Short mmCIF file of C-alpha atoms in Angstrom, two decimals:
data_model
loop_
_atom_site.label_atom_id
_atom_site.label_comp_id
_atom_site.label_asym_id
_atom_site.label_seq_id
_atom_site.Cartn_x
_atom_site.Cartn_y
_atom_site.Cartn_z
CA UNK A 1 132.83 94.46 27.02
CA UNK A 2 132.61 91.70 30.18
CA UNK A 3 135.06 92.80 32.90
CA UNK A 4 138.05 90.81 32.90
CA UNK A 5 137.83 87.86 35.26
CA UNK A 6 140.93 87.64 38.09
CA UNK A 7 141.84 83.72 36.54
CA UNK A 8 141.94 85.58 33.18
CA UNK A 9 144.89 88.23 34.42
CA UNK A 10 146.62 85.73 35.55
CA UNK A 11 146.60 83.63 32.82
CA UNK A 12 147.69 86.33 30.86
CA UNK A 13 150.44 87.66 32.49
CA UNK A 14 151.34 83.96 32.59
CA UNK A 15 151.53 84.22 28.78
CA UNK A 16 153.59 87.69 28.76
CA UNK A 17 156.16 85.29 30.67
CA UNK A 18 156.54 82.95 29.13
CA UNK A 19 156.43 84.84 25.91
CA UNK A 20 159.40 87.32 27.16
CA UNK A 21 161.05 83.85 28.41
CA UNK A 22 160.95 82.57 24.46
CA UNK A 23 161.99 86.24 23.32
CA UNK A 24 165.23 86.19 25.12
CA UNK A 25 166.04 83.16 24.12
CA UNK A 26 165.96 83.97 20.66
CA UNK A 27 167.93 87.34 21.14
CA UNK A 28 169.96 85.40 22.82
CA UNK A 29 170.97 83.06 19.73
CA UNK A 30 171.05 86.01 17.85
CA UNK A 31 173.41 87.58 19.55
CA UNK A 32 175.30 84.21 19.75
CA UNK A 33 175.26 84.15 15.72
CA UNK A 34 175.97 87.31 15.28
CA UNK A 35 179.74 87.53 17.59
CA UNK A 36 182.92 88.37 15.71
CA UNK A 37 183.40 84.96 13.50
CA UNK A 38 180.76 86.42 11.55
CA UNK A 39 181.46 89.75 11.04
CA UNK A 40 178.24 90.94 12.07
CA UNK A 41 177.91 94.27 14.45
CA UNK A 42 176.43 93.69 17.90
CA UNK A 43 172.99 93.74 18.07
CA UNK A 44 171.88 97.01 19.54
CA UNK A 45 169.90 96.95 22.83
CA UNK A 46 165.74 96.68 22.61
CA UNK A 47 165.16 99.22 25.11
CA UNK A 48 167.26 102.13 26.55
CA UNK A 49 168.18 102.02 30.03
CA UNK A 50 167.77 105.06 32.42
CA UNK A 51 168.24 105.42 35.61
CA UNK A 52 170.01 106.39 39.12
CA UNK A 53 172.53 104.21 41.49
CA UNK A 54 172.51 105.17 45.25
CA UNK A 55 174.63 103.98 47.77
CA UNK A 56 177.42 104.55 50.09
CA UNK A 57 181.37 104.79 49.44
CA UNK A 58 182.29 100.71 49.13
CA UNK A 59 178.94 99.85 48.54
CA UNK A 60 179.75 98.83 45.30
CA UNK A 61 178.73 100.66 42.77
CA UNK A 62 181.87 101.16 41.01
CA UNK A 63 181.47 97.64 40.55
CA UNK A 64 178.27 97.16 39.18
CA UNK A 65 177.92 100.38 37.13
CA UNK A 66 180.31 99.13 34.45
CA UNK A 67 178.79 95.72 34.07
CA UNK A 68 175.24 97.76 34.02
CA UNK A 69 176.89 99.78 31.16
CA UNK A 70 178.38 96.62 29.14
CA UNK A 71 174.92 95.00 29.36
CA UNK A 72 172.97 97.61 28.39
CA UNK A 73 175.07 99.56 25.95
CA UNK A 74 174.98 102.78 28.71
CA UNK A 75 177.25 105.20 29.19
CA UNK A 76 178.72 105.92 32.97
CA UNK A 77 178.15 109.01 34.58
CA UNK A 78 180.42 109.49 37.96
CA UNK A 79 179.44 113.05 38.67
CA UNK A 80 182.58 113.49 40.05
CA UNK A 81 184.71 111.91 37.26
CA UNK A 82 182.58 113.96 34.89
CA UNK A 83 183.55 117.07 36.42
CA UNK A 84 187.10 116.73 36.54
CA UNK A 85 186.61 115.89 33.31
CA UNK A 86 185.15 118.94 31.93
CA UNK A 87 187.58 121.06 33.80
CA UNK A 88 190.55 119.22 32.58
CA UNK A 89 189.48 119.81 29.00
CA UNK A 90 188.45 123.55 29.68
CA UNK A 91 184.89 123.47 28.07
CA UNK A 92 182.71 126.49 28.98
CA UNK A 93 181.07 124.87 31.76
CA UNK A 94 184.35 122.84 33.51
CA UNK A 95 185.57 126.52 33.42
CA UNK A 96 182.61 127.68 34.84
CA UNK A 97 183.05 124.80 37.55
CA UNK A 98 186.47 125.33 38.60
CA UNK A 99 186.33 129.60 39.01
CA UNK A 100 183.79 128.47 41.69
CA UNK A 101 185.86 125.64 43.17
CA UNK A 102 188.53 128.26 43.14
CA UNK A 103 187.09 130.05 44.91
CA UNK A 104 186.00 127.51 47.78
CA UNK A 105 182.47 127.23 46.28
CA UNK A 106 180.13 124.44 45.43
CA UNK A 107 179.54 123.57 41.99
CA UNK A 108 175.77 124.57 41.28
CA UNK A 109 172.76 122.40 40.86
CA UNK A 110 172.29 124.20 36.80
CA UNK A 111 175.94 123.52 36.03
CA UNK A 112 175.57 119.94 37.19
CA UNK A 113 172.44 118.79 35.25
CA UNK A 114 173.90 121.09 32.14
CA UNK A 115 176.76 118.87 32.42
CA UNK A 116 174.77 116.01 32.12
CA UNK A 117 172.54 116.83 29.67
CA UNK A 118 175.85 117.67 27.34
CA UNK A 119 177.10 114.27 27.93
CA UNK A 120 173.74 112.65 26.86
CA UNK A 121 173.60 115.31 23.82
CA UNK A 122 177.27 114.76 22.75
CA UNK A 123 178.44 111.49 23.81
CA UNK A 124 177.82 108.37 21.65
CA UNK A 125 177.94 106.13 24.91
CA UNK A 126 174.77 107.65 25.95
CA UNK A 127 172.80 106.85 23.03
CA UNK A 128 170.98 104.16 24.41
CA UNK A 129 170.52 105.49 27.97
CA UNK A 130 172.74 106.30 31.16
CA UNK A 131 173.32 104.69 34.57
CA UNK A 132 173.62 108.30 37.14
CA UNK A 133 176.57 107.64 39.54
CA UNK A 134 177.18 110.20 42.99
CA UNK A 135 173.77 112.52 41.36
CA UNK A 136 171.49 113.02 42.74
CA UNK A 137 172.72 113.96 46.20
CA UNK A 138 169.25 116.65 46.94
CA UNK A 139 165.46 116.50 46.53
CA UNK A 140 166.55 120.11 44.39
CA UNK A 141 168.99 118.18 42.38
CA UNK A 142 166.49 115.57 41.62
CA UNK A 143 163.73 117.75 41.16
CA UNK A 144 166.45 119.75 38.56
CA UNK A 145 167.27 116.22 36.68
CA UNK A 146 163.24 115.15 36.54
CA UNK A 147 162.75 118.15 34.37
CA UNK A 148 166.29 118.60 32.02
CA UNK A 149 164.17 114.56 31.09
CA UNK A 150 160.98 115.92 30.57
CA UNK A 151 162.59 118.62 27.97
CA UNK A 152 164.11 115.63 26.53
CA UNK A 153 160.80 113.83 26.45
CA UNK A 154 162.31 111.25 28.58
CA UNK A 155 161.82 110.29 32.13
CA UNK A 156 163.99 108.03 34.58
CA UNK A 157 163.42 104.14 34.69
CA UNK A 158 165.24 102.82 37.75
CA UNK A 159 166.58 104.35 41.20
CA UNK A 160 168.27 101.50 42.79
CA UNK A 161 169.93 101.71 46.23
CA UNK A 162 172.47 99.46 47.32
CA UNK A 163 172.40 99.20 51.28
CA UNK A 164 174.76 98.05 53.29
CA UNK A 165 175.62 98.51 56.81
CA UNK A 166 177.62 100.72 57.83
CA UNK A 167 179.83 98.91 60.31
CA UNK A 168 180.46 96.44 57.07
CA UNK A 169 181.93 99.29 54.96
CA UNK A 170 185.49 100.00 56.93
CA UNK A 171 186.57 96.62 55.63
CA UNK A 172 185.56 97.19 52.18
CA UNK A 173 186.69 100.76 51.84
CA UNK A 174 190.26 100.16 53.16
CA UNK A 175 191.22 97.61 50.57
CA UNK A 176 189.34 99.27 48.03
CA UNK A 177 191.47 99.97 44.47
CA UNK A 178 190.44 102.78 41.99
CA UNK A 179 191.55 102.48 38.06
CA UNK A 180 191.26 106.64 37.88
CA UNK A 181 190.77 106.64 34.13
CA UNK A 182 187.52 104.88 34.02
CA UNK A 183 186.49 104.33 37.44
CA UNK A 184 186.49 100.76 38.00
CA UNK A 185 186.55 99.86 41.37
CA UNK A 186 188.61 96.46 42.75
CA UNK A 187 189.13 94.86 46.29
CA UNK A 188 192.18 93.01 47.42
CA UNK A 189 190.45 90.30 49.26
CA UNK A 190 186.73 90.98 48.53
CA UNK A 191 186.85 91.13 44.02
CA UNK A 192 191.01 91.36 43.21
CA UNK A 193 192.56 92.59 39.61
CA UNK A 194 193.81 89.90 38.33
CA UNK A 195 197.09 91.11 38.37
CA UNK A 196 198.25 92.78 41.43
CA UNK A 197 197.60 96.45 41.37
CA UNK A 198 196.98 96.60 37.63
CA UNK A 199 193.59 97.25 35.99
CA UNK A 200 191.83 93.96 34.30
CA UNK A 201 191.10 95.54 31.41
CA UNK A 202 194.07 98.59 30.60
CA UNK A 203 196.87 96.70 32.54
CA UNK A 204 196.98 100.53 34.15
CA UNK A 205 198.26 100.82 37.69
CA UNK A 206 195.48 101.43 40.58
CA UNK A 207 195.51 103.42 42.90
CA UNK A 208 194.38 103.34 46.62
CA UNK A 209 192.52 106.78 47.58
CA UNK A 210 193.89 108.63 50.40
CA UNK A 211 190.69 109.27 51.80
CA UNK A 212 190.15 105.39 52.04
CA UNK A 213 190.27 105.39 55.82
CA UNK A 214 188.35 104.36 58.78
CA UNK A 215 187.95 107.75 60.52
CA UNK A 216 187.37 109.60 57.12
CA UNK A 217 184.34 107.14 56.42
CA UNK A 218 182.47 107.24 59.10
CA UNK A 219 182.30 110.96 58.47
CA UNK A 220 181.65 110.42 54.68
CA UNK A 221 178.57 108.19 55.94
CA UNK A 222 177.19 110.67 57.98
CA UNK A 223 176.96 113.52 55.53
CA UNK A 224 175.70 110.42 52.88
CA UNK A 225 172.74 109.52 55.01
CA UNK A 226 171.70 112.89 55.84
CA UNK A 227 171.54 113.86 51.78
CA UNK A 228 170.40 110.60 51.00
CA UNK A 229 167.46 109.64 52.84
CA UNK A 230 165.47 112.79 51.33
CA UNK A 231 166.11 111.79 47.98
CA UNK A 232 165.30 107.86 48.84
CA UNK A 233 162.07 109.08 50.03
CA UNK A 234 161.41 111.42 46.89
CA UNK A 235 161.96 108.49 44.42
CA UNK A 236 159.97 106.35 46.62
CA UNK A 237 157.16 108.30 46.07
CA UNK A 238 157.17 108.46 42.05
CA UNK A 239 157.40 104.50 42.13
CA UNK A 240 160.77 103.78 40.41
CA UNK A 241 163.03 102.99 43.38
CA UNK A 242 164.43 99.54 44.59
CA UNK A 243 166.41 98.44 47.11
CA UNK A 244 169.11 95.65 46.92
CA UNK A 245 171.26 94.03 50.11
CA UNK A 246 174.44 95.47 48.83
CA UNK A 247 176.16 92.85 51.59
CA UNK A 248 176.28 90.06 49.30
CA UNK A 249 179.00 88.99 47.33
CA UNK A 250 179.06 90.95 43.88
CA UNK A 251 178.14 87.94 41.52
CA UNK A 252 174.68 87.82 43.72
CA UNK A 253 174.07 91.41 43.62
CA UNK A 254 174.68 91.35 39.71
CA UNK A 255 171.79 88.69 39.66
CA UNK A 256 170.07 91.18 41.71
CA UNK A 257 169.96 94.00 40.00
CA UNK A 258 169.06 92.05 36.78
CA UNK A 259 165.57 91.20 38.50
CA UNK A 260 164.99 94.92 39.17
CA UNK A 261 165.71 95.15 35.81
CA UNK A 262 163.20 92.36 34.66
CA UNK A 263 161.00 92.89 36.70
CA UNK A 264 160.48 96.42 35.72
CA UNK A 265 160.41 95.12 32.21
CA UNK A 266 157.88 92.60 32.72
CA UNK A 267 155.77 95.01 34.80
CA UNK A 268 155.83 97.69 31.99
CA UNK A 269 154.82 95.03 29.16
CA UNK A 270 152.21 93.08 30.91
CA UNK A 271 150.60 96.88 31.34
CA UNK A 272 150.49 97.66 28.12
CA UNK A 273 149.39 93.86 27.08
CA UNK A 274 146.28 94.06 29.66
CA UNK A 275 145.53 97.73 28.33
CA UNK A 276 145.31 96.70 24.58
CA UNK A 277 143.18 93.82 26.15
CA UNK A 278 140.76 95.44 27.05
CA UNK A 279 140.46 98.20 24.32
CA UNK A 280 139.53 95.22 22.36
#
């Protein structure tokens, strides 16, 4: 077979767009005929969604994650919510965990990623992928994660940093409200609750985290950068991470992420479509 001329590519992957433009569009209605005047059950996602957020305390990813989770039909997995979690019910491994916090101990890198993997065993969320919240935080830990996947036969999709500056963060983290239950993160000026200290979707009471402070952030954001940077440069290397301005108002880094997303999407199909091209 002829080698595939440049003008041919790029007519091609011209195509793929336009046909994933046309394929959305129809899901789209789909989904549109298929809400709750017609009894019909949501239409499940085309493609699971794996993958890691990074960032620092107020960069927003307590905002983001659950939208990335409604979208995608993903469960939420705050390491540290998890773990409280598990030790609060008194499964094998939260009491496992807490005999070692007990004891003024860190929690180990095996107990963590066997946590995980029994939430993506066990929890229904999780059928159709995960969004990884505070894990991560070591190459080791990564490293750990990479092969509890392979095991699974599955491998992550996304590891998307949110960067912000640091000197932006006091402002955010001191009006920052936590709804404990589920995580969901608010701001009184920056993204409010719709009613005043009250969770948008529970009505619960939020809370304001002692730890929200000035001086206790800046040395939060030194031990952050120090653990992240390895693990920025580890999935830079495998090809999977992104970064997004995490500075811009939360509507904008929504639209964002969703090009990550895409774009990833579109890479990953017009590979495939080129491949089978030239098999032919």
């Amino acid at each position: 077979m002829a080698p595939i001329k440049d003008e041919t590519v790029d007519a091609l992957r011209d195509l793929v767009s336009k046909l994933e433009s046309r394929v959305e569009q129809l899901e789209a209605k789909l989904q549109s005929a298929g809400g709750e005047g017609s009894g019909r059950q949501p239409k499940a996602p085309t493609s699971s969604m794996r993958m890691i957020l990074i960032g620092p305390p107020g960069a927003g990813k307590g905002t983001q994650a659950p939208r990335i989770k409604e979208k995608y039909s993903a469960c939420h997995l705050a390491t540290g919510d998890m773990l409280r979690s598990q030790v609060a019910k008194k499964t094998s491994l939260g009491r496992e965990a807490k005999k070692i916090m007990d004891q003024g101990g860190l929690v180990s890198d095996e107990i963590m990623v066997d946590m995980i993997k029994n939430e993506l065993d066990n929890n229904s969320e999780c059928k159709y992928g995960f969004i990884l919240d505070g894990f991560p935080r070591t190459v080791a830990q990564a490293e750990r994660l990479d092969k509890m996947l392979h095991d699974k036969q599955q491998k992550l999709q996304h590891a998307v940093e949110l960067q912000i500056d640091d000197g932006l963060l006091v402002s955010r983290i001191t009006g920052r409200l936590i709804h404990p239950a589920s995580g969901r993160s608010y701001h009184k000026i920056f993204n409010p609750p719709k009613e005043s200290m009250k969770d948008d979707v529970t009505g619960e009471p939020l809370i304001q985290r002692s730890d929200d402070n000035a001086e206790t952030l800046k040395k939060r954001l030194v031990t952050y950068h120090q653990q992240t940077t390895p693990v920025v440069n580890y999935y830079q290397k495998t090809g999977i991470w992104k970064p997004i301005d995490a500075s811009q108002e939360p509507g904008q880094v929504w639209k964002s992420l969703l090009n990550v997303f895409q774009e990833n999407k579109s890479s990953s199909f017009t590979s495939k479509f080129l491949d089978l091209w030239r098999l032919d």
